[in-house]
PDB file of N, CA and C in Angstrom:
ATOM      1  N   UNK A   1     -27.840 -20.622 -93.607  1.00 70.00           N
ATOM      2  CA  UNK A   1     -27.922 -19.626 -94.649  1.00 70.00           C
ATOM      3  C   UNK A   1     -26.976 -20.036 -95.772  1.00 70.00           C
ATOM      4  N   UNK A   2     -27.905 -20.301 -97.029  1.00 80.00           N
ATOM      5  CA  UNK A   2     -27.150 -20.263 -98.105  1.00 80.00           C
ATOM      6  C   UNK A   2     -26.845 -19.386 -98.944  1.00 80.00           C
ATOM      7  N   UNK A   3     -25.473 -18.422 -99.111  1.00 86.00           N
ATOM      8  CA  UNK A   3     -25.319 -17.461 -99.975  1.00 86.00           C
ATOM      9  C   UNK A   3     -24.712 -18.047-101.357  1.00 86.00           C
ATOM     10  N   UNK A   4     -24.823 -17.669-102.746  1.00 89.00           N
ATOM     11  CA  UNK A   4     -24.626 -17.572-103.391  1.00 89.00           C
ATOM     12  C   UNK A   4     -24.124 -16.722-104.466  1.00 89.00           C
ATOM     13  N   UNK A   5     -23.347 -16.922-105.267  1.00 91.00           N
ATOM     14  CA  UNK A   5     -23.003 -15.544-106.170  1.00 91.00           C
ATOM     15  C   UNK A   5     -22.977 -15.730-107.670  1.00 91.00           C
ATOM     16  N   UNK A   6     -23.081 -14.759-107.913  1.00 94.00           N
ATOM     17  CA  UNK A   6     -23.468 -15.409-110.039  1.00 94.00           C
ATOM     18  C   UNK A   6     -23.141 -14.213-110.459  1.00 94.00           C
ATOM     19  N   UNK A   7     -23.105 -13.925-111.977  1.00 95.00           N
ATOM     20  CA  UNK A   7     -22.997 -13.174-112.600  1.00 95.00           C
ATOM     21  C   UNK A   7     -24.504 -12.819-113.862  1.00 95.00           C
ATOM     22  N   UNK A   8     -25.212 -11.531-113.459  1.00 97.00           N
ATOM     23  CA  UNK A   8     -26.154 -11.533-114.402  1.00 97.00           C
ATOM     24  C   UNK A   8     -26.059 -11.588-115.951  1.00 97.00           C
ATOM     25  N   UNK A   9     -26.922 -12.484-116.258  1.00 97.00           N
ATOM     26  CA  UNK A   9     -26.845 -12.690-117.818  1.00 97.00           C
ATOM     27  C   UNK A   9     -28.067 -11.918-118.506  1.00 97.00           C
ATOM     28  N   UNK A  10     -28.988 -11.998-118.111  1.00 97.00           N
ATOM     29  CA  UNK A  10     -30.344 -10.871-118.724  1.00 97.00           C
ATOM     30  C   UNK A  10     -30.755 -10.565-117.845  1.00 97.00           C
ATOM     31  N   UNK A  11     -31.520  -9.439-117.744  1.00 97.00           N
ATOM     32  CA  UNK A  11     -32.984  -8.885-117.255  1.00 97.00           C
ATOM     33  C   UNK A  11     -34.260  -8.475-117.656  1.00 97.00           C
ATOM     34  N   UNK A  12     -35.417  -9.312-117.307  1.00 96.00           N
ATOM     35  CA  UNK A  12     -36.593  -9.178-118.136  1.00 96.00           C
ATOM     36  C   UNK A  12     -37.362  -8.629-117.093  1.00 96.00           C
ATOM     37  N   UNK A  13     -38.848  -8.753-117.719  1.00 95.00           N
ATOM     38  CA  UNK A  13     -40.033  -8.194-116.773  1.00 95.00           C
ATOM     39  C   UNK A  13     -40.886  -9.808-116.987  1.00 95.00           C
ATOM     40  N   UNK A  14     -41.215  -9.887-115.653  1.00 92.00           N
ATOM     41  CA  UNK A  14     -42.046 -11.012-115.522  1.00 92.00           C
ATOM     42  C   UNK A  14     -43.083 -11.023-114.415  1.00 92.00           C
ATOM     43  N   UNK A  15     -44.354 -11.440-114.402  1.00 86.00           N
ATOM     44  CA  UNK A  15     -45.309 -11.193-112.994  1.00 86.00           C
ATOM     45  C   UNK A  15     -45.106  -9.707-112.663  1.00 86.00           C
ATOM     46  N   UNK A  16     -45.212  -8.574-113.549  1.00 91.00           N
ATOM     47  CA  UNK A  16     -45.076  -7.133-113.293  1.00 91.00           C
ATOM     48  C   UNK A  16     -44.032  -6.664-112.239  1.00 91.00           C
ATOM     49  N   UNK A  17     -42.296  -7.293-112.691  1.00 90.00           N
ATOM     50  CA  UNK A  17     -41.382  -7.390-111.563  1.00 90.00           C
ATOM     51  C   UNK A  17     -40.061  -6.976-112.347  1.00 90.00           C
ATOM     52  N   UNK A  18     -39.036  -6.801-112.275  1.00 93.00           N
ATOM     53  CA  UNK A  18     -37.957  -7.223-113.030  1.00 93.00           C
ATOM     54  C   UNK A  18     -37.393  -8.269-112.189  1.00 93.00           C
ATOM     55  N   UNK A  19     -36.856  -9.131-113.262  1.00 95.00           N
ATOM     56  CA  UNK A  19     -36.421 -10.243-112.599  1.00 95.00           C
ATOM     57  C   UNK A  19     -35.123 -10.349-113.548  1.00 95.00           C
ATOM     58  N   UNK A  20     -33.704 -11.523-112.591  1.00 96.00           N
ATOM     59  CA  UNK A  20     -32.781 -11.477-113.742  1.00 96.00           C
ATOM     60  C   UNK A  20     -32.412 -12.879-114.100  1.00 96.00           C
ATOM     61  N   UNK A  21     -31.754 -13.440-114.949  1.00 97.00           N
ATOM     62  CA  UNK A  21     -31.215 -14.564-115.347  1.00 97.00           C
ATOM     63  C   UNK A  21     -29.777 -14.637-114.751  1.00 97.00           C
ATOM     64  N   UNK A  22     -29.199 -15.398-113.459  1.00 96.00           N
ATOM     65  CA  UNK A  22     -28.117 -15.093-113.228  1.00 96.00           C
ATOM     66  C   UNK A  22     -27.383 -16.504-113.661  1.00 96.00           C
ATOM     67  N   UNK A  23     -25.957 -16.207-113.744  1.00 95.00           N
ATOM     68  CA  UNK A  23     -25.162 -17.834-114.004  1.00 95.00           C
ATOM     69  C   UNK A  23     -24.765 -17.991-112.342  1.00 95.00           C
ATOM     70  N   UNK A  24     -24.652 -19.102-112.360  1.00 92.00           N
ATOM     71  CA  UNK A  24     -24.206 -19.975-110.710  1.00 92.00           C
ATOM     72  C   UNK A  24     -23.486 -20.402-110.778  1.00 92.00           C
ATOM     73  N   UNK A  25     -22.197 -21.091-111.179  1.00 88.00           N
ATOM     74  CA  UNK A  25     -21.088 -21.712-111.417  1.00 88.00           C
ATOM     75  C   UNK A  25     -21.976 -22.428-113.226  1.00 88.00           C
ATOM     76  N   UNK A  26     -22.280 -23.691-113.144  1.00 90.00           N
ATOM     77  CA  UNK A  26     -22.251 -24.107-114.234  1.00 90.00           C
ATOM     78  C   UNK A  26     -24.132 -24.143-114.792  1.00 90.00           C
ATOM     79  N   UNK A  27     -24.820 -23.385-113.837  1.00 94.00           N
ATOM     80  CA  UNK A  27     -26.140 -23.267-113.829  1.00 94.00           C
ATOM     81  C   UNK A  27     -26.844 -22.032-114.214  1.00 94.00           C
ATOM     82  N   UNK A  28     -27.789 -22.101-114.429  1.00 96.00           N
ATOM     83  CA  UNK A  28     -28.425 -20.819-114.173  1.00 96.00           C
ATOM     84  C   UNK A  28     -29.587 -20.418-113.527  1.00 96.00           C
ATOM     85  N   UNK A  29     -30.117 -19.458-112.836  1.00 95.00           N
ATOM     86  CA  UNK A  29     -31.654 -19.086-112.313  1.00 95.00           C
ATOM     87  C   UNK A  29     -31.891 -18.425-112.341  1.00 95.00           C
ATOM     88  N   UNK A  30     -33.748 -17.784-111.716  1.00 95.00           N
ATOM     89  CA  UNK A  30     -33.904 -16.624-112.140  1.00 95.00           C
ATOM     90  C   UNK A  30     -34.344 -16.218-110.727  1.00 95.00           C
ATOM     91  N   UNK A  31     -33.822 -14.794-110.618  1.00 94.00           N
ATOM     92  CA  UNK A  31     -34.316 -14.094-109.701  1.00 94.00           C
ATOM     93  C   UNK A  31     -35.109 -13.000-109.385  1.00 94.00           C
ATOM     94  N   UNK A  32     -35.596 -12.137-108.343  1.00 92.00           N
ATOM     95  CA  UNK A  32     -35.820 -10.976-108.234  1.00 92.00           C
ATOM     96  C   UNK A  32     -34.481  -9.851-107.944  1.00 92.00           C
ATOM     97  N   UNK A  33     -34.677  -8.856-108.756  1.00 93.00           N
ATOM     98  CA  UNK A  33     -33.790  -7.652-108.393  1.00 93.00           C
ATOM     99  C   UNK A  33     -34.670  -6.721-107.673  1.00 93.00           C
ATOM    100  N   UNK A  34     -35.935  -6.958-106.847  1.00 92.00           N
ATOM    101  CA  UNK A  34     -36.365  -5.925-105.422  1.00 92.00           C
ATOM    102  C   UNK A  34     -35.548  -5.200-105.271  1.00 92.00           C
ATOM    103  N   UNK A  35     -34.828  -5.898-104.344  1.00 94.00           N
ATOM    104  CA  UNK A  35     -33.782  -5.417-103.288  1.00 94.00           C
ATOM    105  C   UNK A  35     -32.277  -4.661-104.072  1.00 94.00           C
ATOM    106  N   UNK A  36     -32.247  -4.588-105.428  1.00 95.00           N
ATOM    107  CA  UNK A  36     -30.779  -4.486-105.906  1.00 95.00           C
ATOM    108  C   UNK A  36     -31.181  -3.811-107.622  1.00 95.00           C
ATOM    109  N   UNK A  37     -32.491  -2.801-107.369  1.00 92.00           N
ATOM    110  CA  UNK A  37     -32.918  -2.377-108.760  1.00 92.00           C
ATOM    111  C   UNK A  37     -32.059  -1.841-109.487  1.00 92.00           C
ATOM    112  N   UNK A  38     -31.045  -0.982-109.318  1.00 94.00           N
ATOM    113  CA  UNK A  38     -29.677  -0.543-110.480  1.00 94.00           C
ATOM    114  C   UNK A  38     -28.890  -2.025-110.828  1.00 94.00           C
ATOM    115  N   UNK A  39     -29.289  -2.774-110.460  1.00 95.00           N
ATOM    116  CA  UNK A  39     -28.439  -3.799-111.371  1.00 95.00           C
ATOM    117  C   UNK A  39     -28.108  -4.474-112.842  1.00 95.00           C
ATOM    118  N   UNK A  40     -26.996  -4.016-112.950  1.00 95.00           N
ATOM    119  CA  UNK A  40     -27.198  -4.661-114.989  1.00 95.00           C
ATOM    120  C   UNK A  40     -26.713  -6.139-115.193  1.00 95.00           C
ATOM    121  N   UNK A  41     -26.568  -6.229-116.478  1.00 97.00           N
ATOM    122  CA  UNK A  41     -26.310  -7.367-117.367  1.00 97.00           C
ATOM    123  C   UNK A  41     -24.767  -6.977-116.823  1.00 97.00           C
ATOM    124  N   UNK A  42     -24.129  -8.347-116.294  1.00 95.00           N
ATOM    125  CA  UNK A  42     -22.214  -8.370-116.278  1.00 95.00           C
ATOM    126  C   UNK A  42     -22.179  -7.903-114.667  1.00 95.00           C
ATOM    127  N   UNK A  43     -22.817  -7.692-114.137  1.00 95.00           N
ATOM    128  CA  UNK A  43     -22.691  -7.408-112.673  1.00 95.00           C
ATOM    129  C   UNK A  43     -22.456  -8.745-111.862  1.00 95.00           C
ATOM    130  N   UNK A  44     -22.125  -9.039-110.767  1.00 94.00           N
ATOM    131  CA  UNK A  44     -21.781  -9.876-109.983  1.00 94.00           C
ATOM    132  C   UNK A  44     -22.550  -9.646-108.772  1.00 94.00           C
ATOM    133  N   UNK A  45     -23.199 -10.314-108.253  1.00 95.00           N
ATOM    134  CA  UNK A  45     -24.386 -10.236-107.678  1.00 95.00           C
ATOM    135  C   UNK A  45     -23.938 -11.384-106.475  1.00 95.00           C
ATOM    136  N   UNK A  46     -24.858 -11.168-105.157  1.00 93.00           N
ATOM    137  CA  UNK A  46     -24.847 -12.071-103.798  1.00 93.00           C
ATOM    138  C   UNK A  46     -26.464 -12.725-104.017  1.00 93.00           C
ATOM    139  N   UNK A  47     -26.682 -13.963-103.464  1.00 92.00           N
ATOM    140  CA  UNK A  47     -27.982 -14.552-103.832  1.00 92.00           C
ATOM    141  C   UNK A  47     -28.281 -15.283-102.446  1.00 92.00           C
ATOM    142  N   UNK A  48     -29.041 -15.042-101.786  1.00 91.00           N
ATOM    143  CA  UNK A  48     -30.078 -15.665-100.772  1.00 91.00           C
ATOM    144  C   UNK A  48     -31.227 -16.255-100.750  1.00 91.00           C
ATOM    145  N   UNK A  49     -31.556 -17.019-100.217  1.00 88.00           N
ATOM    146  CA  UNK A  49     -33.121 -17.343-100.699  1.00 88.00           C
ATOM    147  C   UNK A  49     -33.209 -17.037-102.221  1.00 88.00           C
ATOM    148  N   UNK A  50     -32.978 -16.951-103.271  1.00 87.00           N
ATOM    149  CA  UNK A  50     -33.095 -16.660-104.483  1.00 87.00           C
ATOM    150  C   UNK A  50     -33.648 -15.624-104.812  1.00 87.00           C
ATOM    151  N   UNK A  51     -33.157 -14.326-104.080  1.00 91.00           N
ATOM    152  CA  UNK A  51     -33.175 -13.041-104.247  1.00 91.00           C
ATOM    153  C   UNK A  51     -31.826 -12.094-103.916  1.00 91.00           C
ATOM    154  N   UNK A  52     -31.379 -11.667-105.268  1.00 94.00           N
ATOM    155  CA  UNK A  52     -30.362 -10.873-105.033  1.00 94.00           C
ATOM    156  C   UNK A  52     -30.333  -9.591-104.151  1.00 94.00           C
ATOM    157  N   UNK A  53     -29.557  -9.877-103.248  1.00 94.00           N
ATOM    158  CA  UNK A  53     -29.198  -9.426-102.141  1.00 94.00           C
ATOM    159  C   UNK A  53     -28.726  -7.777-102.032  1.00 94.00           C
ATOM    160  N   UNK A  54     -27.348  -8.342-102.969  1.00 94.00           N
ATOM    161  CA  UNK A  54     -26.284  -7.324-102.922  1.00 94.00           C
ATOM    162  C   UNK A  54     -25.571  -6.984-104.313  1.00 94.00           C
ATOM    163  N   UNK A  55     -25.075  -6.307-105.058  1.00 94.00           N
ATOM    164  CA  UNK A  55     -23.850  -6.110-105.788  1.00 94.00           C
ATOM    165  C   UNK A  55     -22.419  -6.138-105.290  1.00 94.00           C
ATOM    166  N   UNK A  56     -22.099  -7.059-105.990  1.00 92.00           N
ATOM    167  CA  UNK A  56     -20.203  -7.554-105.604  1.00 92.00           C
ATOM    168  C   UNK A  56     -19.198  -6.641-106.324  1.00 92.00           C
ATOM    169  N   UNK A  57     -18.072  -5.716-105.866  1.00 85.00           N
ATOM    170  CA  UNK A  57     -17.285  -5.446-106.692  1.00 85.00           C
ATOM    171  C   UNK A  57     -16.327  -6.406-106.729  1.00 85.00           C
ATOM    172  N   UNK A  58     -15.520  -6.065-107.770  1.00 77.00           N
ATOM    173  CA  UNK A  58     -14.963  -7.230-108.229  1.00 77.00           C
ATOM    174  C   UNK A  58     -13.790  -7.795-106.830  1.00 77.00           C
ATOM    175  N   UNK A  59     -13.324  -7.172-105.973  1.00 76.00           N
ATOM    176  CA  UNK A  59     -12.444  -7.513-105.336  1.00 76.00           C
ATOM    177  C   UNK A  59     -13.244  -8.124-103.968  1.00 76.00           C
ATOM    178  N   UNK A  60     -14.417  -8.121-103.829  1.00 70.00           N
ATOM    179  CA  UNK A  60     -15.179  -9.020-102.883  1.00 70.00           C
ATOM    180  C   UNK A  60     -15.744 -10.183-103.714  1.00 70.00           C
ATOM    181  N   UNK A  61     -15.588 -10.448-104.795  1.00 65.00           N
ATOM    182  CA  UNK A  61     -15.501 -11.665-105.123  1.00 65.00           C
ATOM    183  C   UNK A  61     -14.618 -13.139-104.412  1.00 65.00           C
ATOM    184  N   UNK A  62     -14.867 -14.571-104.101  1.00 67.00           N
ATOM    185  CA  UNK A  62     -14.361 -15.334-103.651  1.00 67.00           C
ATOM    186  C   UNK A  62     -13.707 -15.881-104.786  1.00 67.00           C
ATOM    187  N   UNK A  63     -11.928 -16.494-104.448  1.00 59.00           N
ATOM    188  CA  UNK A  63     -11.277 -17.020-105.660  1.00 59.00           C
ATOM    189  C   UNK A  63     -12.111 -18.377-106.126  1.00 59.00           C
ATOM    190  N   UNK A  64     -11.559 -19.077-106.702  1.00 48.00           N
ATOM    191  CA  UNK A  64     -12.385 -20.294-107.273  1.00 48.00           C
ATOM    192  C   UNK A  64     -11.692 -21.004-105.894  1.00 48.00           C
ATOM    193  N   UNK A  65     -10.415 -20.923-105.308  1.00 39.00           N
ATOM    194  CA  UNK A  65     -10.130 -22.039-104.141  1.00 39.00           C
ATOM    195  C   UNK A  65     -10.588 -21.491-102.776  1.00 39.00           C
ATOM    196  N   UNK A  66     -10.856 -20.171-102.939  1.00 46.00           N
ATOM    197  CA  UNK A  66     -11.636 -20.407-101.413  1.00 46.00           C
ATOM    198  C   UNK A  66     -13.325 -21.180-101.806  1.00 46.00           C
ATOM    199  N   UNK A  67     -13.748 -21.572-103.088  1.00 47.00           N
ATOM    200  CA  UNK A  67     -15.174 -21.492-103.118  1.00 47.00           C
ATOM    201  C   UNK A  67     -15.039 -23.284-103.237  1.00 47.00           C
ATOM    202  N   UNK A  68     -14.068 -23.539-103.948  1.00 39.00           N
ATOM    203  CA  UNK A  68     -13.812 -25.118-103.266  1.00 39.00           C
ATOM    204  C   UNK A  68     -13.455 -25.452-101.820  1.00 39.00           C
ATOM    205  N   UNK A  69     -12.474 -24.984-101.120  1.00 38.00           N
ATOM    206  CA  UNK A  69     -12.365 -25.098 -99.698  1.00 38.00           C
ATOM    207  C   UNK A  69     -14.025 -25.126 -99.069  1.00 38.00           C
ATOM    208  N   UNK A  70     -14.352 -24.196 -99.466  1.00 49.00           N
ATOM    209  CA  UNK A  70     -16.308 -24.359 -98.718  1.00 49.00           C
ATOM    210  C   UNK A  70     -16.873 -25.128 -98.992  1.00 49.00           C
ATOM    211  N   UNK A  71     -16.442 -26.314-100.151  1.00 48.00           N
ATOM    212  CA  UNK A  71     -17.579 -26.966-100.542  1.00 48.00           C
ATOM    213  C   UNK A  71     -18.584 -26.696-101.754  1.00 48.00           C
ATOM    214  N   UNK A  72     -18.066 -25.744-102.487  1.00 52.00           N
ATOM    215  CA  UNK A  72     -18.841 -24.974-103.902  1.00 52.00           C
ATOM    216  C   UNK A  72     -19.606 -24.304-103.420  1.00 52.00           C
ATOM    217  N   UNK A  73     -19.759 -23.858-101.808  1.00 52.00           N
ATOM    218  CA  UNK A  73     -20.902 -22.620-101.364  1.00 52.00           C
ATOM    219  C   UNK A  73     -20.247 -21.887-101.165  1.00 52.00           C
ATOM    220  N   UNK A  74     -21.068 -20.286-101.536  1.00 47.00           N
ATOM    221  CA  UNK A  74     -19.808 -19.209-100.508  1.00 47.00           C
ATOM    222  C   UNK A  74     -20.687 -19.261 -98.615  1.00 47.00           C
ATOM    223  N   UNK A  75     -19.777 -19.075 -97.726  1.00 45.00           N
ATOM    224  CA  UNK A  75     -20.581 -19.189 -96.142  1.00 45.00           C
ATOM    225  C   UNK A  75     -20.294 -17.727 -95.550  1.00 45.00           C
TER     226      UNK A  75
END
């Protein structure tokens, strides 16, 4: 299992869905918000399979050195 975490940058409608633009460290992708529909623009988000999962508050965020210790994944 690969988790991931980003911060949303937009949210559009696409394939009759909302979907969002999230950042990944120096990347970006797009996802489904299904599972996590109150989510806005500036939120911090968990990513699985390339569907946001969860909303992060800010203090369950990983520092930048635990996310190097992993290897640039969160596990």
């Amino acid at each position: 299992m690969t988790l991931l975490t980003g911060e949303i940058t937009e949210i559009f409608v696409a394939d009759f869905a909302a979907q969002a633009r999230i950042k990944v460290g120096g990347a970006y992708m797009r996802s489904s918000l299904f599972l996590v529909p109150d989510a806005s623009v500036g939120d911090s988000v968990l990513i699985e399979g390339g569907v946001i999962i969860s909303k992060l508050k800010p203090d369950e965020l990983p520092s930048q050195s635990e996310t190097q210790l992993r290897g640039g994944r969160a596990q």
